Amino acid sequence: RDRYEAFGTLSGKKEFDKKWVENPGWILANMSHAAYFDRETIANRLEDFGIEVKYYQDEDGGEAFLAIDKGKAFLSFRGTDLSNFDDLLIDAKFFQKKYKGAYIHKGFLEAIESLWNDGKIEEDLKNLGNRKIYATGHSLGGAMAVIASMNFEFEKVVTFGEPRIGTNLCSPLWNQTEHIRFVNGNDLVTNIPPESPAYIHYGKEFSIPVIDDYEPDDSFLDHSIINYADRINRMNTRFILDRKEPN
């Protein structure tokens, strides 16, 4: 059962801090997983690690939370809820919209604009002092995290199962945030929209090796954030803590 809960059996601040140093990718994958839960569940789970939580939701169902720790913080965007028809409509919009020199999937852009434009997220980020802030998300949440980095300079953006967002993201208006993109096995979502001059991937891709722990070549299971976290738990992702030149 623990495999299906964000952060599994991790308990207490010391364990959280130790895991962050040993395998930050696993912590970020679990932050992305936690975004699928309600605000009370998120707050209760992260309270065990001594982390303060701020929660954001718009009228269209977009959600994110800010987890504030000592010296660092995590902004996590909720991905696509397959039970929410509005989310499916957002994902179905393959038309693009020009945004800060880039051409972005209209549905992805609309998903974050309604959350970001009220100013609460950006105001809270600016009040975090000198903390290192990581943006993260799974699926649609990953796309939203990348678009958010066009408005705010994060320490890094780390995504899981991120779809293609658009083109010209490396325009002169693109900021200095490094973007790391995890791809698990045969995750189908990382190949949509189909590759074209209008839709290409950005960021540094890290492929997670296929492990025979469930049915092979199953793109649906490969997309699950639970399986992302489970497989990343067996990896060394300490490179995430290294400050490198942006891509």
PDB file of C-alpha atoms in Angstrom:
ATOM      1  CA  ARG A   1       0.000   0.000   0.000  1.00  0.00           C
ATOM      2  CA  ASP A   2       2.841   2.425   0.797  1.00  0.00           C
ATOM      3  CA  ARG A   3       3.858   2.322  -2.835  1.00  0.00           C
ATOM      4  CA  TYR A   4       0.619   4.122  -3.724  1.00  0.00           C
ATOM      5  CA  GLU A   5       1.030   6.925  -1.200  1.00  0.00           C
ATOM      6  CA  ALA A   6       3.171  10.005  -1.759  1.00  0.00           C
ATOM      7  CA  PHE A   7       6.529   9.644   0.062  1.00  0.00           C
ATOM      8  CA  GLY A   8       5.760   6.025   1.006  1.00  0.00           C
ATOM      9  CA  THR A   9       7.086   5.098   4.449  1.00  0.00           C
ATOM     10  CA  LEU A  10       9.324   8.175   4.740  1.00  0.00           C
ATOM     11  CA  SER A  11       8.870   9.631   8.216  1.00  0.00           C
ATOM     12  CA  GLY A  12      10.073  12.759   9.960  1.00  0.00           C
ATOM     13  CA  LYS A  13      12.273  15.698   9.063  1.00  0.00           C
ATOM     14  CA  LYS A  14      15.599  13.861   9.360  1.00  0.00           C
ATOM     15  CA  GLU A  15      14.539  11.145   6.930  1.00  0.00           C
ATOM     16  CA  PHE A  16      13.218  13.731   4.485  1.00  0.00           C
ATOM     17  CA  ASP A  17      16.449  15.764   4.555  1.00  0.00           C
ATOM     18  CA  LYS A  18      18.568  12.627   4.175  1.00  0.00           C
ATOM     19  CA  LYS A  19      16.515  11.460   1.199  1.00  0.00           C
ATOM     20  CA  TRP A  20      16.765  14.896  -0.414  1.00  0.00           C
ATOM     21  CA  VAL A  21      20.551  14.697  -0.363  1.00  0.00           C
ATOM     22  CA  GLU A  22      20.668  11.045  -1.475  1.00  0.00           C
ATOM     23  CA  ASN A  23      17.974  11.082  -4.161  1.00  0.00           C
ATOM     24  CA  PRO A  24      16.368  14.488  -4.842  1.00  0.00           C
ATOM     25  CA  GLY A  25      14.647  13.122  -7.948  1.00  0.00           C
ATOM     26  CA  TRP A  26      12.580  10.815  -5.744  1.00  0.00           C
ATOM     27  CA  ILE A  27      11.533  13.706  -3.511  1.00  0.00           C
ATOM     28  CA  LEU A  28      10.494  15.773  -6.539  1.00  0.00           C
ATOM     29  CA  ALA A  29       8.584  12.845  -8.048  1.00  0.00           C
ATOM     30  CA  ASN A  30       6.689  12.514  -4.784  1.00  0.00           C
ATOM     31  CA  MET A  31       5.988  16.257  -4.708  1.00  0.00           C
ATOM     32  CA  SER A  32       4.460  15.781  -8.169  1.00  0.00           C
ATOM     33  CA  HIS A  33       2.504  12.773  -6.889  1.00  0.00           C
ATOM     34  CA  ALA A  34       1.244  14.689  -3.843  1.00  0.00           C
ATOM     35  CA  ALA A  35      -0.273  17.366  -6.095  1.00  0.00           C
ATOM     36  CA  TYR A  36      -3.025  14.900  -7.075  1.00  0.00           C
ATOM     37  CA  PHE A  37      -4.389  14.847  -3.507  1.00  0.00           C
ATOM     38  CA  ASP A  38      -6.646  17.338  -1.746  1.00  0.00           C
ATOM     39  CA  ARG A  39      -5.149  20.212   0.215  1.00  0.00           C
ATOM     40  CA  GLU A  40      -5.767  18.633   3.625  1.00  0.00           C
ATOM     41  CA  THR A  41      -3.988  15.417   2.652  1.00  0.00           C
ATOM     42  CA  ILE A  42      -1.043  17.345   1.195  1.00  0.00           C
ATOM     43  CA  ALA A  43      -0.710  19.531   4.300  1.00  0.00           C
ATOM     44  CA  ASN A  44      -0.970  16.593   6.693  1.00  0.00           C
ATOM     45  CA  ARG A  45       1.640  14.562   4.812  1.00  0.00           C
ATOM     46  CA  LEU A  46       4.182  17.361   4.502  1.00  0.00           C
ATOM     47  CA  GLU A  47       3.614  18.532   8.069  1.00  0.00           C
ATOM     48  CA  ASP A  48       5.398  15.344   9.144  1.00  0.00           C
ATOM     49  CA  PHE A  49       8.519  16.739   7.443  1.00  0.00           C
ATOM     50  CA  GLY A  50       8.234  20.187   9.027  1.00  0.00           C
ATOM     51  CA  ILE A  51       7.160  21.749   5.738  1.00  0.00           C
ATOM     52  CA  GLU A  52       4.657  24.598   5.418  1.00  0.00           C
ATOM     53  CA  VAL A  53       2.163  24.335   2.537  1.00  0.00           C
ATOM     54  CA  LYS A  54       0.373  27.008   0.529  1.00  0.00           C
ATOM     55  CA  TYR A  55      -2.345  25.786  -1.827  1.00  0.00           C
ATOM     56  CA  TYR A  56      -3.658  27.326  -5.051  1.00  0.00           C
ATOM     57  CA  GLN A  57      -6.753  26.532  -7.093  1.00  0.00           C
ATOM     58  CA  ASP A  58      -8.579  28.386  -9.845  1.00  0.00           C
ATOM     59  CA  GLU A  59     -12.189  28.280 -10.969  1.00  0.00           C
ATOM     60  CA  ASP A  60     -11.324  25.967 -13.856  1.00  0.00           C
ATOM     61  CA  GLY A  61      -9.875  23.284 -11.593  1.00  0.00           C
ATOM     62  CA  GLY A  62      -6.172  24.062 -11.995  1.00  0.00           C
ATOM     63  CA  GLU A  63      -4.229  23.261  -8.825  1.00  0.00           C
ATOM     64  CA  ALA A  64      -0.740  23.691  -7.401  1.00  0.00           C
ATOM     65  CA  PHE A  65       0.901  23.845  -4.006  1.00  0.00           C
ATOM     66  CA  LEU A  66       4.013  25.479  -2.589  1.00  0.00           C
ATOM     67  CA  ALA A  67       5.956  23.430  -0.046  1.00  0.00           C
ATOM     68  CA  ILE A  68       8.199  25.704   2.027  1.00  0.00           C
ATOM     69  CA  ASP A  69      11.173  24.119   3.751  1.00  0.00           C
ATOM     70  CA  LYS A  70      14.241  25.615   5.393  1.00  0.00           C
ATOM     71  CA  GLY A  71      16.563  26.790   2.641  1.00  0.00           C
ATOM     72  CA  LYS A  72      14.420  25.451  -0.201  1.00  0.00           C
ATOM     73  CA  ALA A  73      10.881  25.265  -1.529  1.00  0.00           C
ATOM     74  CA  PHE A  74       8.946  23.227  -4.076  1.00  0.00           C
ATOM     75  CA  LEU A  75       6.206  24.486  -6.395  1.00  0.00           C
ATOM     76  CA  SER A  76       4.255  21.475  -7.632  1.00  0.00           C
ATOM     77  CA  PHE A  77       1.528  21.575 -10.280  1.00  0.00           C
ATOM     78  CA  ARG A  78      -1.205  18.947 -10.484  1.00  0.00           C
ATOM     79  CA  GLY A  79      -1.261  16.894 -13.660  1.00  0.00           C
ATOM     80  CA  THR A  80      -4.183  15.615 -15.680  1.00  0.00           C
ATOM     81  CA  ASP A  81      -7.012  14.076 -13.691  1.00  0.00           C
ATOM     82  CA  LEU A  82      -8.467  11.454 -16.021  1.00  0.00           C
ATOM     83  CA  SER A  83     -11.757  11.623 -14.145  1.00  0.00           C
ATOM     84  CA  ASN A  84     -12.021  15.353 -14.846  1.00  0.00           C
ATOM     85  CA  PHE A  85     -13.476  16.034 -18.284  1.00  0.00           C
ATOM     86  CA  ASP A  86     -12.263  19.641 -18.216  1.00  0.00           C
ATOM     87  CA  ASP A  87      -8.678  18.393 -17.992  1.00  0.00           C
ATOM     88  CA  LEU A  88      -9.221  16.173 -21.014  1.00  0.00           C
ATOM     89  CA  LEU A  89     -10.541  19.154 -22.953  1.00  0.00           C
ATOM     90  CA  ILE A  90      -7.440  21.131 -22.018  1.00  0.00           C
ATOM     91  CA  ASP A  91      -5.219  18.329 -23.273  1.00  0.00           C
ATOM     92  CA  ALA A  92      -7.205  18.073 -26.515  1.00  0.00           C
ATOM     93  CA  LYS A  93      -6.423  21.628 -27.603  1.00  0.00           C
ATOM     94  CA  PHE A  94      -3.417  21.251 -29.891  1.00  0.00           C
ATOM     95  CA  PHE A  95      -3.688  24.820 -31.175  1.00  0.00           C
ATOM     96  CA  GLN A  96      -0.899  27.186 -30.197  1.00  0.00           C
ATOM     97  CA  LYS A  97      -0.730  30.648 -28.722  1.00  0.00           C
ATOM     98  CA  LYS A  98       2.203  33.049 -28.869  1.00  0.00           C
ATOM     99  CA  TYR A  99       3.609  33.703 -25.423  1.00  0.00           C
ATOM    100  CA  LYS A 100       6.765  35.672 -24.613  1.00  0.00           C
ATOM    101  CA  GLY A 101       8.409  34.830 -27.915  1.00  0.00           C
ATOM    102  CA  ALA A 102       7.441  31.158 -27.826  1.00  0.00           C
ATOM    103  CA  TYR A 103       4.520  29.254 -29.353  1.00  0.00           C
ATOM    104  CA  ILE A 104       2.781  27.236 -26.649  1.00  0.00           C
ATOM    105  CA  HIS A 105       0.086  24.558 -26.638  1.00  0.00           C
ATOM    106  CA  LYS A 106      -3.016  26.659 -26.014  1.00  0.00           C
ATOM    107  CA  GLY A 107      -4.567  24.264 -23.498  1.00  0.00           C
ATOM    108  CA  PHE A 108      -1.380  23.998 -21.425  1.00  0.00           C
ATOM    109  CA  LEU A 109      -0.939  27.761 -21.433  1.00  0.00           C
ATOM    110  CA  GLU A 110      -4.543  28.378 -20.405  1.00  0.00           C
ATOM    111  CA  ALA A 111      -4.187  25.840 -17.588  1.00  0.00           C
ATOM    112  CA  ILE A 112      -1.451  27.842 -15.883  1.00  0.00           C
ATOM    113  CA  GLU A 113      -2.508  31.357 -16.865  1.00  0.00           C
ATOM    114  CA  SER A 114      -5.663  31.124 -14.793  1.00  0.00           C
ATOM    115  CA  LEU A 115      -3.600  30.013 -11.785  1.00  0.00           C
ATOM    116  CA  TRP A 116      -0.696  32.409 -12.259  1.00  0.00           C
ATOM    117  CA  ASN A 117      -2.405  35.622 -13.286  1.00  0.00           C
ATOM    118  CA  ASP A 118      -4.026  36.361  -9.928  1.00  0.00           C
ATOM    119  CA  GLY A 119      -0.518  37.003  -8.638  1.00  0.00           C
ATOM    120  CA  LYS A 120      -0.698  34.902  -5.481  1.00  0.00           C
ATOM    121  CA  ILE A 121       1.833  32.288  -6.562  1.00  0.00           C
ATOM    122  CA  GLU A 122       4.390  34.812  -7.774  1.00  0.00           C
ATOM    123  CA  GLU A 123       3.947  36.973  -4.678  1.00  0.00           C
ATOM    124  CA  ASP A 124       4.515  33.984  -2.402  1.00  0.00           C
ATOM    125  CA  LEU A 125       7.591  32.951  -4.396  1.00  0.00           C
ATOM    126  CA  LYS A 126       9.098  36.415  -4.118  1.00  0.00           C
ATOM    127  CA  ASN A 127       8.596  36.326  -0.349  1.00  0.00           C
ATOM    128  CA  LEU A 128      10.725  33.191   0.068  1.00  0.00           C
ATOM    129  CA  GLY A 129      13.957  35.126   0.459  1.00  0.00           C
ATOM    130  CA  ASN A 130      17.086  33.277  -0.657  1.00  0.00           C
ATOM    131  CA  ARG A 131      15.553  29.795  -0.677  1.00  0.00           C
ATOM    132  CA  LYS A 132      16.277  27.621  -3.700  1.00  0.00           C
ATOM    133  CA  ILE A 133      12.946  27.025  -5.406  1.00  0.00           C
ATOM    134  CA  TYR A 134      12.261  23.955  -7.536  1.00  0.00           C
ATOM    135  CA  ALA A 135       9.271  23.754  -9.885  1.00  0.00           C
ATOM    136  CA  THR A 136       7.920  20.319 -10.657  1.00  0.00           C
ATOM    137  CA  GLY A 137       4.940  18.420 -11.991  1.00  0.00           C
ATOM    138  CA  HIS A 138       3.786  15.271 -13.755  1.00  0.00           C
ATOM    139  CA  SER A 139       2.102  15.133 -17.168  1.00  0.00           C
ATOM    140  CA  LEU A 140       0.127  18.368 -17.647  1.00  0.00           C
ATOM    141  CA  GLY A 141       1.651  19.519 -14.347  1.00  0.00           C
ATOM    142  CA  GLY A 142       5.093  19.208 -15.899  1.00  0.00           C
ATOM    143  CA  ALA A 143       4.068  21.377 -18.831  1.00  0.00           C
ATOM    144  CA  MET A 144       2.686  23.962 -16.408  1.00  0.00           C
ATOM    145  CA  ALA A 145       5.945  23.964 -14.426  1.00  0.00           C
ATOM    146  CA  VAL A 146       7.950  24.718 -17.573  1.00  0.00           C
ATOM    147  CA  ILE A 147       5.617  27.552 -18.586  1.00  0.00           C
ATOM    148  CA  ALA A 148       5.824  28.930 -15.040  1.00  0.00           C
ATOM    149  CA  SER A 149       9.591  29.206 -15.481  1.00  0.00           C
ATOM    150  CA  MET A 150       8.959  31.721 -18.253  1.00  0.00           C
ATOM    151  CA  ASN A 151       7.586  34.009 -15.538  1.00  0.00           C
ATOM    152  CA  PHE A 152       9.908  33.239 -12.642  1.00  0.00           C
ATOM    153  CA  GLU A 153      13.513  32.067 -12.386  1.00  0.00           C
ATOM    154  CA  PHE A 154      13.592  28.829 -10.402  1.00  0.00           C
ATOM    155  CA  GLU A 155      16.632  26.953  -9.209  1.00  0.00           C
ATOM    156  CA  LYS A 156      15.552  24.135 -11.549  1.00  0.00           C
ATOM    157  CA  VAL A 157      12.468  22.751 -13.250  1.00  0.00           C
ATOM    158  CA  VAL A 158      12.198  18.966 -12.915  1.00  0.00           C
ATOM    159  CA  THR A 159       9.318  17.218 -14.683  1.00  0.00           C
ATOM    160  CA  PHE A 160       7.966  13.690 -15.075  1.00  0.00           C
ATOM    161  CA  GLY A 161       6.031  12.403 -18.092  1.00  0.00           C
ATOM    162  CA  GLU A 162       5.955  15.863 -19.628  1.00  0.00           C
ATOM    163  CA  PRO A 163       4.243  16.220 -23.027  1.00  0.00           C
ATOM    164  CA  ARG A 164       5.652  18.443 -25.784  1.00  0.00           C
ATOM    165  CA  ILE A 165       4.777  22.058 -25.043  1.00  0.00           C
ATOM    166  CA  GLY A 166       5.501  23.983 -28.213  1.00  0.00           C
ATOM    167  CA  THR A 167       8.393  25.641 -29.963  1.00  0.00           C
ATOM    168  CA  ASN A 168      10.863  28.531 -29.641  1.00  0.00           C
ATOM    169  CA  LEU A 169      11.084  28.074 -25.873  1.00  0.00           C
ATOM    170  CA  CYS A 170      14.766  29.019 -26.112  1.00  0.00           C
ATOM    171  CA  SER A 171      13.946  32.478 -27.429  1.00  0.00           C
ATOM    172  CA  PRO A 172      15.799  35.516 -26.014  1.00  0.00           C
ATOM    173  CA  LEU A 173      12.962  35.867 -23.500  1.00  0.00           C
ATOM    174  CA  TRP A 174      13.629  32.423 -22.044  1.00  0.00           C
ATOM    175  CA  ASN A 175      15.184  32.730 -18.574  1.00  0.00           C
ATOM    176  CA  GLN A 176      18.135  31.005 -16.930  1.00  0.00           C
ATOM    177  CA  THR A 177      16.345  28.088 -15.264  1.00  0.00           C
ATOM    178  CA  GLU A 178      17.715  24.615 -16.007  1.00  0.00           C
ATOM    179  CA  HIS A 179      15.060  22.154 -17.157  1.00  0.00           C
ATOM    180  CA  ILE A 180      15.387  18.418 -16.412  1.00  0.00           C
ATOM    181  CA  ARG A 181      12.840  16.065 -17.963  1.00  0.00           C
ATOM    182  CA  PHE A 182      12.426  12.455 -16.804  1.00  0.00           C
ATOM    183  CA  VAL A 183      10.941   9.908 -19.233  1.00  0.00           C
ATOM    184  CA  ASN A 184       9.908   6.508 -17.888  1.00  0.00           C
ATOM    185  CA  GLY A 185      10.178   3.562 -20.273  1.00  0.00           C
ATOM    186  CA  ASN A 186       7.554   3.798 -23.009  1.00  0.00           C
ATOM    187  CA  ASP A 187       5.507   6.646 -21.529  1.00  0.00           C
ATOM    188  CA  LEU A 188       3.152   7.577 -24.375  1.00  0.00           C
ATOM    189  CA  VAL A 189       2.362  11.064 -23.037  1.00  0.00           C
ATOM    190  CA  THR A 190       5.963  12.182 -23.603  1.00  0.00           C
ATOM    191  CA  ASN A 191       5.311  11.670 -27.331  1.00  0.00           C
ATOM    192  CA  ILE A 192       2.258  13.929 -27.590  1.00  0.00           C
ATOM    193  CA  PRO A 193       1.528  16.145 -29.324  1.00  0.00           C
ATOM    194  CA  PRO A 194       3.366  14.343 -32.152  1.00  0.00           C
ATOM    195  CA  GLU A 195       6.827  15.718 -32.918  1.00  0.00           C
ATOM    196  CA  SER A 196       6.722  18.412 -35.595  1.00  0.00           C
ATOM    197  CA  PRO A 197       8.226  21.846 -36.254  1.00  0.00           C
ATOM    198  CA  ALA A 198       5.502  23.192 -33.939  1.00  0.00           C
ATOM    199  CA  TYR A 199       6.085  20.680 -31.120  1.00  0.00           C
ATOM    200  CA  ILE A 200       9.547  19.649 -29.999  1.00  0.00           C
ATOM    201  CA  HIS A 201      10.950  18.695 -26.595  1.00  0.00           C
ATOM    202  CA  TYR A 202      13.198  20.991 -24.597  1.00  0.00           C
ATOM    203  CA  GLY A 203      15.259  20.394 -21.511  1.00  0.00           C
ATOM    204  CA  LYS A 204      17.738  17.669 -20.631  1.00  0.00           C
ATOM    205  CA  GLU A 205      16.082  14.294 -20.984  1.00  0.00           C
ATOM    206  CA  PHE A 206      16.874  11.505 -18.519  1.00  0.00           C
ATOM    207  CA  SER A 207      15.470   8.157 -19.599  1.00  0.00           C
ATOM    208  CA  ILE A 208      14.518   5.796 -16.806  1.00  0.00           C
ATOM    209  CA  PRO A 209      15.541   2.237 -17.749  1.00  0.00           C
ATOM    210  CA  VAL A 210      12.745  -0.282 -18.176  1.00  0.00           C
ATOM    211  CA  ILE A 211      12.649  -2.742 -15.292  1.00  0.00           C
ATOM    212  CA  ASP A 212      10.592  -5.920 -15.522  1.00  0.00           C
ATOM    213  CA  ASP A 213       8.532  -5.122 -12.465  1.00  0.00           C
ATOM    214  CA  TYR A 214       5.250  -4.996 -14.360  1.00  0.00           C
ATOM    215  CA  GLU A 215       3.922  -5.685 -17.839  1.00  0.00           C
ATOM    216  CA  PRO A 216       6.557  -4.480 -20.341  1.00  0.00           C
ATOM    217  CA  ASP A 217       5.729  -2.012 -23.117  1.00  0.00           C
ATOM    218  CA  ASP A 218       2.747  -0.713 -21.171  1.00  0.00           C
ATOM    219  CA  SER A 219       2.698   3.003 -21.923  1.00  0.00           C
ATOM    220  CA  PHE A 220      -0.182   3.609 -19.502  1.00  0.00           C
ATOM    221  CA  LEU A 221       1.694   2.130 -16.543  1.00  0.00           C
ATOM    222  CA  ASP A 222       4.900   3.844 -17.631  1.00  0.00           C
ATOM    223  CA  HIS A 223       3.086   7.178 -17.407  1.00  0.00           C
ATOM    224  CA  SER A 224       1.952   6.623 -13.818  1.00  0.00           C
ATOM    225  CA  ILE A 225       3.686   8.994 -11.391  1.00  0.00           C
ATOM    226  CA  ILE A 226       3.705   6.101  -8.896  1.00  0.00           C
ATOM    227  CA  ASN A 227       5.910   4.097 -11.240  1.00  0.00           C
ATOM    228  CA  TYR A 228       8.091   7.131 -11.951  1.00  0.00           C
ATOM    229  CA  ALA A 229       8.754   7.497  -8.232  1.00  0.00           C
ATOM    230  CA  ASP A 230       9.245   3.759  -7.736  1.00  0.00           C
ATOM    231  CA  ARG A 231      11.851   3.503 -10.483  1.00  0.00           C
ATOM    232  CA  ILE A 232      13.624   6.750  -9.602  1.00  0.00           C
ATOM    233  CA  ASN A 233      13.979   5.411  -6.059  1.00  0.00           C
ATOM    234  CA  ARG A 234      16.482   2.946  -7.529  1.00  0.00           C
ATOM    235  CA  MET A 235      18.481   5.648  -9.327  1.00  0.00           C
ATOM    236  CA  ASN A 236      21.156   8.150  -8.344  1.00  0.00           C
ATOM    237  CA  THR A 237      19.731  11.602  -9.049  1.00  0.00           C
ATOM    238  CA  ARG A 238      22.117  13.713  -6.977  1.00  0.00           C
ATOM    239  CA  PHE A 239      23.025  15.582 -10.170  1.00  0.00           C
ATOM    240  CA  ILE A 240      19.817  17.562  -9.645  1.00  0.00           C
ATOM    241  CA  LEU A 241      21.483  19.369  -6.747  1.00  0.00           C
ATOM    242  CA  ASP A 242      24.382  20.490  -8.939  1.00  0.00           C
ATOM    243  CA  ARG A 243      24.084  23.983 -10.338  1.00  0.00           C
ATOM    244  CA  LYS A 244      24.819  23.849 -14.065  1.00  0.00           C
ATOM    245  CA  GLU A 245      24.447  26.169 -16.997  1.00  0.00           C
ATOM    246  CA  PRO A 246      20.852  26.330 -18.271  1.00  0.00           C
ATOM    247  CA  ASN A 247      19.948  24.569 -21.490  1.00  0.00           C
TER     248      ASN A 247
END
